[in-house]
Structures are given as C-alpha cells and as structure tokens.
Short mmCIF file of C-alpha atoms in Angstrom, two decimals:
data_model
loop_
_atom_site.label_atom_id
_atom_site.label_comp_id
_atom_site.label_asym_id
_atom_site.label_seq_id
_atom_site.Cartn_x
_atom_site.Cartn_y
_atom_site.Cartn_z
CA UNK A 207 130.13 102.54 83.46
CA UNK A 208 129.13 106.26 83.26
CA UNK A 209 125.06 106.77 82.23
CA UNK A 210 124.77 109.62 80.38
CA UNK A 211 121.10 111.64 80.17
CA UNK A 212 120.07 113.45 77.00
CA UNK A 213 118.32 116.19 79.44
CA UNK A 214 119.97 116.78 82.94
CA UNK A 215 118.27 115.57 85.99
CA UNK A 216 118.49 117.19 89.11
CA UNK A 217 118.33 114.90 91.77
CA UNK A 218 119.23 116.07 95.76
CA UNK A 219 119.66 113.05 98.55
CA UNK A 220 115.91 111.82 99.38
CA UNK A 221 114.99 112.31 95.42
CA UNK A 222 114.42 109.11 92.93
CA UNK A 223 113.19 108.45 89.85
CA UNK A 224 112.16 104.59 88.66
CA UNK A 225 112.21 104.35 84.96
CA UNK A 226 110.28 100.25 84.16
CA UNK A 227 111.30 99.28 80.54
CA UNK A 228 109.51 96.20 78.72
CA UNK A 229 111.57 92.95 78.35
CA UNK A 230 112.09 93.69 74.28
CA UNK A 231 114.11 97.49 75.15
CA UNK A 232 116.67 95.47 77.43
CA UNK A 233 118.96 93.83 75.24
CA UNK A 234 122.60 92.07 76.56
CA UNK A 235 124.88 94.04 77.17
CA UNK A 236 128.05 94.28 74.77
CA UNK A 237 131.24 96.39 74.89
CA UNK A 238 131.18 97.27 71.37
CA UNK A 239 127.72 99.29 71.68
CA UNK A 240 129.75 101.72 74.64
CA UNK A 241 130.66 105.26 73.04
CA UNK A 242 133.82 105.88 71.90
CA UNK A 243 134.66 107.65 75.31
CA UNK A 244 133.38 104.65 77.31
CA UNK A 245 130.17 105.85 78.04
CA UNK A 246 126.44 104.17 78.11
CA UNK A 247 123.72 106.52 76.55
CA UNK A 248 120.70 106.91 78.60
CA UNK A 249 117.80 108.33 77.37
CA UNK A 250 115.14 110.23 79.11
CA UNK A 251 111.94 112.38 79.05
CA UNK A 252 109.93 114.11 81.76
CA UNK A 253 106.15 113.53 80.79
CA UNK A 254 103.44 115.77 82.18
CA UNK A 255 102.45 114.17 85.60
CA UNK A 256 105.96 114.44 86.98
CA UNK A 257 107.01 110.52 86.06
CA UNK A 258 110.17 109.71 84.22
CA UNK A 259 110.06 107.80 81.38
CA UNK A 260 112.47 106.82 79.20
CA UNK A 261 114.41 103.95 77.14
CA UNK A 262 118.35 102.52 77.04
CA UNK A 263 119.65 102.49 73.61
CA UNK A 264 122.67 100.45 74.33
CA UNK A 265 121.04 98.24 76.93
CA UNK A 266 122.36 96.71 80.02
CA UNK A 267 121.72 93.19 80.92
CA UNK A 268 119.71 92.64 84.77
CA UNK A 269 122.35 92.51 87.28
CA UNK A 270 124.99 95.19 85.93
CA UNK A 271 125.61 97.77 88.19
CA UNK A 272 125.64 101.28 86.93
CA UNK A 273 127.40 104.53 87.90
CA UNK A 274 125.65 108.40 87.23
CA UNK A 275 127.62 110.38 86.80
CA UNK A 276 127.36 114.31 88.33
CA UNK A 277 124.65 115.17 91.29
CA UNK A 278 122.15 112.12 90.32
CA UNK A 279 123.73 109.01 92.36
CA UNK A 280 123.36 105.76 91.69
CA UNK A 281 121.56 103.85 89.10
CA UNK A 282 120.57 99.60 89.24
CA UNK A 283 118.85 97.06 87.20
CA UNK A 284 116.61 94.44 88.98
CA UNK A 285 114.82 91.67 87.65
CA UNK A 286 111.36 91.91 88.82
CA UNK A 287 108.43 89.74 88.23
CA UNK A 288 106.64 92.26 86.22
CA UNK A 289 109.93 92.73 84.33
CA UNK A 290 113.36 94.57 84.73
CA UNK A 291 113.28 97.95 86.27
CA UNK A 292 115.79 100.68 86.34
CA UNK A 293 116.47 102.74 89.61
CA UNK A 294 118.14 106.32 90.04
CA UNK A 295 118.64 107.25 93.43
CA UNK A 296 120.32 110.81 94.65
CA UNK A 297 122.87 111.11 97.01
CA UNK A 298 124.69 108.03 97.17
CA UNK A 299 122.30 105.82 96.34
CA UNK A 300 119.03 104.14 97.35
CA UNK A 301 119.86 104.85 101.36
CA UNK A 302 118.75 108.44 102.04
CA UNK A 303 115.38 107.09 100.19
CA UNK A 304 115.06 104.12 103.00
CA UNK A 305 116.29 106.92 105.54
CA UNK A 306 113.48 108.88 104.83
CA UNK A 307 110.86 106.06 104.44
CA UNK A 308 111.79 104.69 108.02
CA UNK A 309 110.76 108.40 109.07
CA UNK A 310 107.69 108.31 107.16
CA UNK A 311 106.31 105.48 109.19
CA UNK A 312 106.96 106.74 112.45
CA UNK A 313 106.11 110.32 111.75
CA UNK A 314 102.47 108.62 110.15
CA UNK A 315 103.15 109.83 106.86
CA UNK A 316 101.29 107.08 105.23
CA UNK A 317 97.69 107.20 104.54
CA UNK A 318 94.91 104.81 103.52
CA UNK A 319 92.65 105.34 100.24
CA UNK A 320 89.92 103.42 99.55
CA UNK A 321 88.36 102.30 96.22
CA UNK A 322 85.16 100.60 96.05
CA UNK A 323 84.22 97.55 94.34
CA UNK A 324 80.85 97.58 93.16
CA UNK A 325 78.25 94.64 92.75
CA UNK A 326 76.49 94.40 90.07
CA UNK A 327 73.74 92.86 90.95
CA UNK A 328 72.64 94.34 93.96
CA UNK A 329 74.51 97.65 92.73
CA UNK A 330 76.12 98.20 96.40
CA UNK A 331 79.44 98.24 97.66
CA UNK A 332 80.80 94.66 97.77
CA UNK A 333 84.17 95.61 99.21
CA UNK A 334 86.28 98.27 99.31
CA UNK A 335 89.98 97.91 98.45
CA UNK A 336 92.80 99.68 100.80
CA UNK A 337 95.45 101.17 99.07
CA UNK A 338 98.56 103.06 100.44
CA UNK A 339 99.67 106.29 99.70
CA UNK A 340 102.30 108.51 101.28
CA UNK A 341 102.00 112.22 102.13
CA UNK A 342 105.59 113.28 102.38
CA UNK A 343 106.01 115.93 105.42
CA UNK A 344 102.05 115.77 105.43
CA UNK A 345 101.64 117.87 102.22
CA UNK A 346 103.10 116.07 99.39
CA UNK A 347 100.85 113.14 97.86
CA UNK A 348 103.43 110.33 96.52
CA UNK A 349 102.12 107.51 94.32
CA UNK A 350 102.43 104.22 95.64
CA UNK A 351 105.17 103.27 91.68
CA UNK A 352 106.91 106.01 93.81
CA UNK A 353 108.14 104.18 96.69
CA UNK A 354 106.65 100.35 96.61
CA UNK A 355 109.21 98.61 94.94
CA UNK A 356 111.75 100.39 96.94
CA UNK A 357 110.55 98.32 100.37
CA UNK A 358 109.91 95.97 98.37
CA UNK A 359 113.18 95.32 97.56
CA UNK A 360 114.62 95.89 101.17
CA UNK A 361 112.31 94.42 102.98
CA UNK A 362 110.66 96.99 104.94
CA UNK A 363 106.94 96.12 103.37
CA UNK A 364 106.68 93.52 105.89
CA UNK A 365 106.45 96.25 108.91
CA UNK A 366 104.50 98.94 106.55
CA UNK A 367 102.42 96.45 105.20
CA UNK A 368 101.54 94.69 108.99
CA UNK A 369 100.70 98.76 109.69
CA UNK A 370 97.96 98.69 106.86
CA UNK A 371 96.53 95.06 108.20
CA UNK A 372 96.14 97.17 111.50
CA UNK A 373 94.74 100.01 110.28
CA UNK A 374 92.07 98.73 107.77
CA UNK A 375 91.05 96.24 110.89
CA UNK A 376 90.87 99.29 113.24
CA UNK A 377 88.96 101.51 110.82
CA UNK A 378 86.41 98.62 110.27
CA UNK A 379 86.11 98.33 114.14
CA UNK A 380 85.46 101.94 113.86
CA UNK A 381 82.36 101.40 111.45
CA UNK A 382 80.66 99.51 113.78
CA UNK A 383 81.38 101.16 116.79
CA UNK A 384 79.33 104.29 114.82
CA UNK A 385 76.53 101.70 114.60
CA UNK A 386 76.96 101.34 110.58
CA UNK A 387 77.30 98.04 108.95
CA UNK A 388 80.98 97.15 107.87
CA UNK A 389 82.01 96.63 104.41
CA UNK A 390 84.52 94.03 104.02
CA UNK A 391 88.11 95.52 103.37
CA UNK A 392 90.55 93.76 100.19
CA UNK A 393 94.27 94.58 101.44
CA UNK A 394 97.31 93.48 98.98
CA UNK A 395 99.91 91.42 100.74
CA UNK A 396 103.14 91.83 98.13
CA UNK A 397 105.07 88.91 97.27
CA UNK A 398 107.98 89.31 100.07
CA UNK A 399 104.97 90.11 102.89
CA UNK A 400 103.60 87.04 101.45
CA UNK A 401 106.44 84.60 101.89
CA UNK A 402 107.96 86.50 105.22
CA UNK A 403 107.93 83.55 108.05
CA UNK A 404 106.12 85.77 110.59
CA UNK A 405 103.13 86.68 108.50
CA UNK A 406 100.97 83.83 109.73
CA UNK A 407 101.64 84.69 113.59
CA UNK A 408 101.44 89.03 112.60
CA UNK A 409 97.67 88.49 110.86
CA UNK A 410 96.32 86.53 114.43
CA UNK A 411 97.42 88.84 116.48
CA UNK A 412 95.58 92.27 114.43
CA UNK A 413 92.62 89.53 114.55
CA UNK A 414 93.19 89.52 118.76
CA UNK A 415 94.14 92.92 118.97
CA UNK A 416 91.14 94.58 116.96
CA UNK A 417 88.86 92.59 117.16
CA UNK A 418 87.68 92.31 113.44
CA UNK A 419 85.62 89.58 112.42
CA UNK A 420 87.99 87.52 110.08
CA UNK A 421 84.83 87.56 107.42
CA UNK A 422 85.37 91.53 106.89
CA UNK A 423 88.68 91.15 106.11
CA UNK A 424 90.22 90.25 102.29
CA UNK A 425 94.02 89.50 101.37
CA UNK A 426 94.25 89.85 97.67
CA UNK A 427 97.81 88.23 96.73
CA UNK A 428 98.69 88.46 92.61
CA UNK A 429 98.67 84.79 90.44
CA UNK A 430 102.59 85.57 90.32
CA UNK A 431 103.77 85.16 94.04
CA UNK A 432 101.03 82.53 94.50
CA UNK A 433 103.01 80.59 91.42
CA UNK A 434 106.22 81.14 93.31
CA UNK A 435 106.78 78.34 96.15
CA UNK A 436 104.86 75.31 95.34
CA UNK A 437 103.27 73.94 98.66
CA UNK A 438 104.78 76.01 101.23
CA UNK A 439 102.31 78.44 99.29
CA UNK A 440 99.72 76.08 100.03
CA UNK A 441 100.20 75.85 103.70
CA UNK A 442 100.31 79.38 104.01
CA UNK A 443 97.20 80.08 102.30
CA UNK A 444 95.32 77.31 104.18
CA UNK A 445 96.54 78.56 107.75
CA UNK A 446 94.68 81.89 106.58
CA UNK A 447 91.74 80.50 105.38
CA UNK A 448 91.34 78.92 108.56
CA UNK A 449 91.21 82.07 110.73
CA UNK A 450 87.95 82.97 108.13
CA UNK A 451 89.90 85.26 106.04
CA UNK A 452 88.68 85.44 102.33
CA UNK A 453 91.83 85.15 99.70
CA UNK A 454 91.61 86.76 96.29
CA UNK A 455 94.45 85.75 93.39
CA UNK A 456 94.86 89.62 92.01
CA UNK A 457 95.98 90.43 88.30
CA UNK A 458 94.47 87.07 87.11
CA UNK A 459 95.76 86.19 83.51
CA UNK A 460 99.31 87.87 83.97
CA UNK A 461 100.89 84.40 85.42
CA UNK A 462 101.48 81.21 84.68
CA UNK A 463 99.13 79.04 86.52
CA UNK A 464 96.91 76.07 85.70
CA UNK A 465 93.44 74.75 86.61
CA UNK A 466 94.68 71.50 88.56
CA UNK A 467 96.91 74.34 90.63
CA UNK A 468 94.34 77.05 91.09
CA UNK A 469 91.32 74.40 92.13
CA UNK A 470 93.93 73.60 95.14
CA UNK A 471 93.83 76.65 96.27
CA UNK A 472 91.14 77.54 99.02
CA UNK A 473 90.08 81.01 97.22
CA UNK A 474 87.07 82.70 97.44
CA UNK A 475 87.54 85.47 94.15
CA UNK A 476 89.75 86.40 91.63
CA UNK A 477 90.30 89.32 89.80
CA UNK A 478 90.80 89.85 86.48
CA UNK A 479 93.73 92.18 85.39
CA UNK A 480 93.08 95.61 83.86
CA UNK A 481 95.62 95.02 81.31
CA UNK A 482 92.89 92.89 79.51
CA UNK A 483 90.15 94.97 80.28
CA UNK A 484 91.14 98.39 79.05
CA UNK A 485 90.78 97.29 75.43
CA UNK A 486 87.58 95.20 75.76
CA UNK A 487 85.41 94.84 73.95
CA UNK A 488 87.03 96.68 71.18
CA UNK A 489 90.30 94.64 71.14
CA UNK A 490 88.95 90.96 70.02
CA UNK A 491 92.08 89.15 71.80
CA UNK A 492 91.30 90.59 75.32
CA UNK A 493 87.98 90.02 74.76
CA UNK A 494 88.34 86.45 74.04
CA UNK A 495 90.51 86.20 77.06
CA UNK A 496 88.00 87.97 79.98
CA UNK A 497 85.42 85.69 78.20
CA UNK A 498 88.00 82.65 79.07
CA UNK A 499 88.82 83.81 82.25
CA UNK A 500 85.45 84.40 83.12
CA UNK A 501 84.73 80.96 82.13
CA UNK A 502 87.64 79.12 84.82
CA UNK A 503 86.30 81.19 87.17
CA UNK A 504 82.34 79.92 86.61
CA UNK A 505 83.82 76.49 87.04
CA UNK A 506 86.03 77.00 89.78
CA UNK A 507 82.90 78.58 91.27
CA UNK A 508 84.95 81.74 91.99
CA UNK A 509 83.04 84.96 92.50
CA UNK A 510 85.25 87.58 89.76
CA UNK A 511 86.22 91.31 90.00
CA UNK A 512 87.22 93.17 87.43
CA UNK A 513 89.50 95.77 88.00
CA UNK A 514 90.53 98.77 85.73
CA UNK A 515 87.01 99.36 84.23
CA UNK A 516 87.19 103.06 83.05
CA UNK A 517 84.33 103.30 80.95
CA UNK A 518 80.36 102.29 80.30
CA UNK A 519 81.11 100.17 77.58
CA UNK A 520 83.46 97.92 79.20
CA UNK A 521 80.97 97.59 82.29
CA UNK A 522 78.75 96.84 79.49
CA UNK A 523 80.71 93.89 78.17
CA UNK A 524 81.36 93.11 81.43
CA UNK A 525 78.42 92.52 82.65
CA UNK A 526 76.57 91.03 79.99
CA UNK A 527 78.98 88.10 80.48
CA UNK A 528 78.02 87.68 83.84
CA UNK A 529 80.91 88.95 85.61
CA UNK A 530 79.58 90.22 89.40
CA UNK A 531 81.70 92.91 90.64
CA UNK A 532 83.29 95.80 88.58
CA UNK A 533 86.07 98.28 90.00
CA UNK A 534 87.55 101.08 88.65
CA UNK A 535 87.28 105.08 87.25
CA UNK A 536 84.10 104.71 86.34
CA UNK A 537 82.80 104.13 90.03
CA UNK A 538 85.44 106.16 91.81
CA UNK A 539 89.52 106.57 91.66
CA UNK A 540 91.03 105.37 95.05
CA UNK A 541 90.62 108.24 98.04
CA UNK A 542 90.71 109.09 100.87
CA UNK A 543 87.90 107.88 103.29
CA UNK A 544 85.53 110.49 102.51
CA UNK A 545 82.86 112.10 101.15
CA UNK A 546 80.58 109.96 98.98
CA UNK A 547 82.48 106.96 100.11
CA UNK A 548 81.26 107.49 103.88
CA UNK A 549 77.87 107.91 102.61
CA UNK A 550 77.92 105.19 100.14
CA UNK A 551 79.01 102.63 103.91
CA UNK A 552 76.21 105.08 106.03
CA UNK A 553 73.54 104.33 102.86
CA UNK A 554 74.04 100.47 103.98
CA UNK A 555 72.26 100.91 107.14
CA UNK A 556 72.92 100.49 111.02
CA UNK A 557 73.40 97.00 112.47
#
C-alpha cells in the first residue's frame, strides 16, 4: 500500500514525524475505498510549531503495515492506550531514529525540566515534577511527543527512564549538600518501565547509590497501566511503598478503574487530568466530573493535584472546592532548573 501526502514531506534518515488521530478518524480498512491506481490518500498539514498534523480519509485499521512512497520511509499504525497512532520514519524506517537515540544517551543529550506543583494552602512548592527533554547535538530542544513513544515502543525507556530515577535522586542529594531543604521530586514511570521485571531491584539500588531519602522521592504512574495487570500490579506497587516511596495514579479520570480497586492500592495522591480541567468551570460536564473526582479522592483520603491549570479562573474553581495542590502555566511551564525555580527551593530555607 502506497500513502500518498497532499503536500510533500521531506524527511532525511534520523527525521520523524508522529501524526495521533482520535478513535472516530480510523475507520476499517476496505479495498473498495483504495484509488483507482491502488493508492491510500494521506492527508497532511504542517501547523505553526513545527508538529504534523493531519487525518486518513480512507482509513487503515491498527495493525496494517504501510509503505511511503519517495524519500519519507516507512509509515505504521499502533494501538496505543491513549488511542491509535500513526508513525513516519525516514530512511528505512524507525531504526536510524533508535540509532540516534542510543547516541543521545551516551553523548548526555537528555536534560531534566522541572515544573512545580504548588500548595495551596501554604502557597509553597509541594513538589516539583521531572520531566525529560532532549537537546539534539546540544542545541536543538525536542519535545518529549517527539521521541517518547518511540522507546516506548522498543523498549529502551527502561534504561532512559532508570537514568532520570538517578538523576532527580542525585540532584536532590545536591540540594542538601548546598545546605537548602529538598523538595520532593514526582518522576513518571511509563507503562513498559512500570511492568519491566527489574524495576523493583533498579529503584533500591539509586536509593543505595544516592543516598536519597525514599520520602523525597514520587513515582507518578497513569490510572491506565495501573488498570493493566491485576495483582502483579499490586505487588509491585506494595514492594515500592515499602522502601518509603510516595505513589501518585497520574491522568486520573482517563481509565477505567473503580473504588473497591483504587482503595487497594497503597497511594498517597492522585492527579486529576488536564483534559477535564481546561474547560472548567465553564464546561458544566468537566466541572461535574473534577467535583466527582474530587469527591473519591476526599474519601479515599488522597491528597489531589491538578494538573493543566492555565488560568486564574480555573485555580479559582479549583480551589474553592478544596482541591490542595494546583500545577500548570499559570505557576510556571516545565524548565530547566533555573532561575526563579532555584530561588523558589533557596526561599524554603537551610536545613
């Protein structure tokens, strides 16, 4: 099957695009809708930021391998949890990309930002989350929708994602060692680093190695992957909780799970997905449902984050139904460790 683009994409080996459609534009896939010449018609657009977006008119179905044709490579359909995604790879497909990710690791091309989640109550820093972001040949920033599902999908976030356990423990070793009072650190541990057999046995040995007090240290893990494996997912999470290490269930409100599964579950916070916050209090659905959510959480004695909070009238809403921590635009977009961010951790005092 040839994929044909209504502009033309030039794509060298190393170069990718990821194009994520909503379940209603993929539709199965039926000989009759091909072209009279045999050919699939892709659709694209480049939008301002750089990102390709796009949609299939004749749509395949997940699974079906596709063929581009001239300089662009390779194109695939996955099913993912969040839905299915389309991939373009250059060259010959998705291996130059991996090539030049297994370089970016040992050449220390990734980087750590840092967004802060605020308290509301005492109006200080009540964690900061670590996100990673890759500086391609040290000059060229690329967004983690970039390159995440790519490892994802073969594997190598297990090794990346044991380098950003290290390096957020280091860095809060660091804190103290400059006599300032550590602010505990929420790290992401993706589905496949979740369920990878060595996890348990790679998070007690950063504890040796570093140092860290378990306590300053946060693994937020999404209601999806946590829904995915029944009570090996329980054992894992307990093993964790019993080195001291506070667990988060991330995008609350996007899965499927119930009360009699979450009150199993030995979590300390959850937060609340910014799909459902962007149109609060405005939109009177997602407003009912943070007010719901809100509500488990109060009786599940769960402290609650809200993430995606953008603007003073959602922190508003937000906090006039008692939810304690807010994150988002409206405090501070994810950077580097720097600048207001050191002196927001230096206001907090020395030990």
């Amino acid at each position: 099957i040839v994929v044909r683009c209504s502009k033309p994409l030039s794509f060298s080996p190393g170069q990718y695009a990821m194009l994520q459609f909503t379940p209603q534009h993929i539709r199965p896939y039926s000989m009759a809708s091909l072209d009279s010449d045999g050919q699939l018609e892709f659709h694209v657009r480049l939008v301002p930021d750089g990102r390709v977006t796009g949609y299939i008119r004749d749509s395949l179905k997940v699974g079906d391998s596709v063929r581009v044709s001239g300089p662009m490579g390779t194109a695939y359909l996955r099913q993912k949890h969040e839905g299915p995604m389309l991939c373009i790879a250059g060259g010959t497909g998705l291996a130059p990309v991996l090539s030049i990710l297994r370089g970016a690791l040992a050449a220390n091309e990734f980087e750590l930002y840092f967004q802060p989640i605020m308290d509301i109550g005492t109006r200080r820093l009540h964690a900061m989350e670590v996100l990673l972001r890759w500086r391609r040949g040290g000059v060229e920033l690329i967004t983690p929708d970039q390159f995440i599902p790519i490892i994802e999908e073969n594997g190598m976030i297990v090794t990346i994602g044991e380098w950003v356990i290290r390096q957020a423990c280091k860095q809060s070793m660091l804190w103290q060692s400059q006599g300032l009072t550590p602010v505990p650190l929420a790290v992401n541990l993706s589905p496949r680093q979740f369920m990878h057999r060595g996890l348990v046995e790679s998070i007690r040995g950063i504890l040796d190695e570093t140092g860290i007090d378990p306590a300053m240290i946060e693994f937020e893990i999404t209601e999806t992957a946590l829904m995915q494996h029944g009570e090996h997912t329980m054992e894992i999470l307990g093993q964790i909780n019993a080195m001291g290490i506070r667990l988060t269930i991330d995008d609350f409100g996007t899965g499927y799970s119930s009360l009699a599964y979450l009150k199993r579950l030995p979590l300390y916070e959850l937060k609340i997905d910014k799909s459902f916050v962007q149109d609060a209090p405005d939109d009177p659905s997602d407003t009912a449902i943070v007010q719901s959510i809100l509500a488990v959480a109060n009786h599940l004695k769960l402290r609650v984050v809200a993430e995606g909070v953008e603007t003073q009238a959602q922190a508003d809403f937000l906090i006039q139904n008692h939810c304690e921590c807010l994150q988002g635009y409206l405090y501070s977009r994810p950077q580097p460790l720097q600048g207001w961010l050191s002196a927001q951790i230096a206001a907090a005092g020395p030990r």
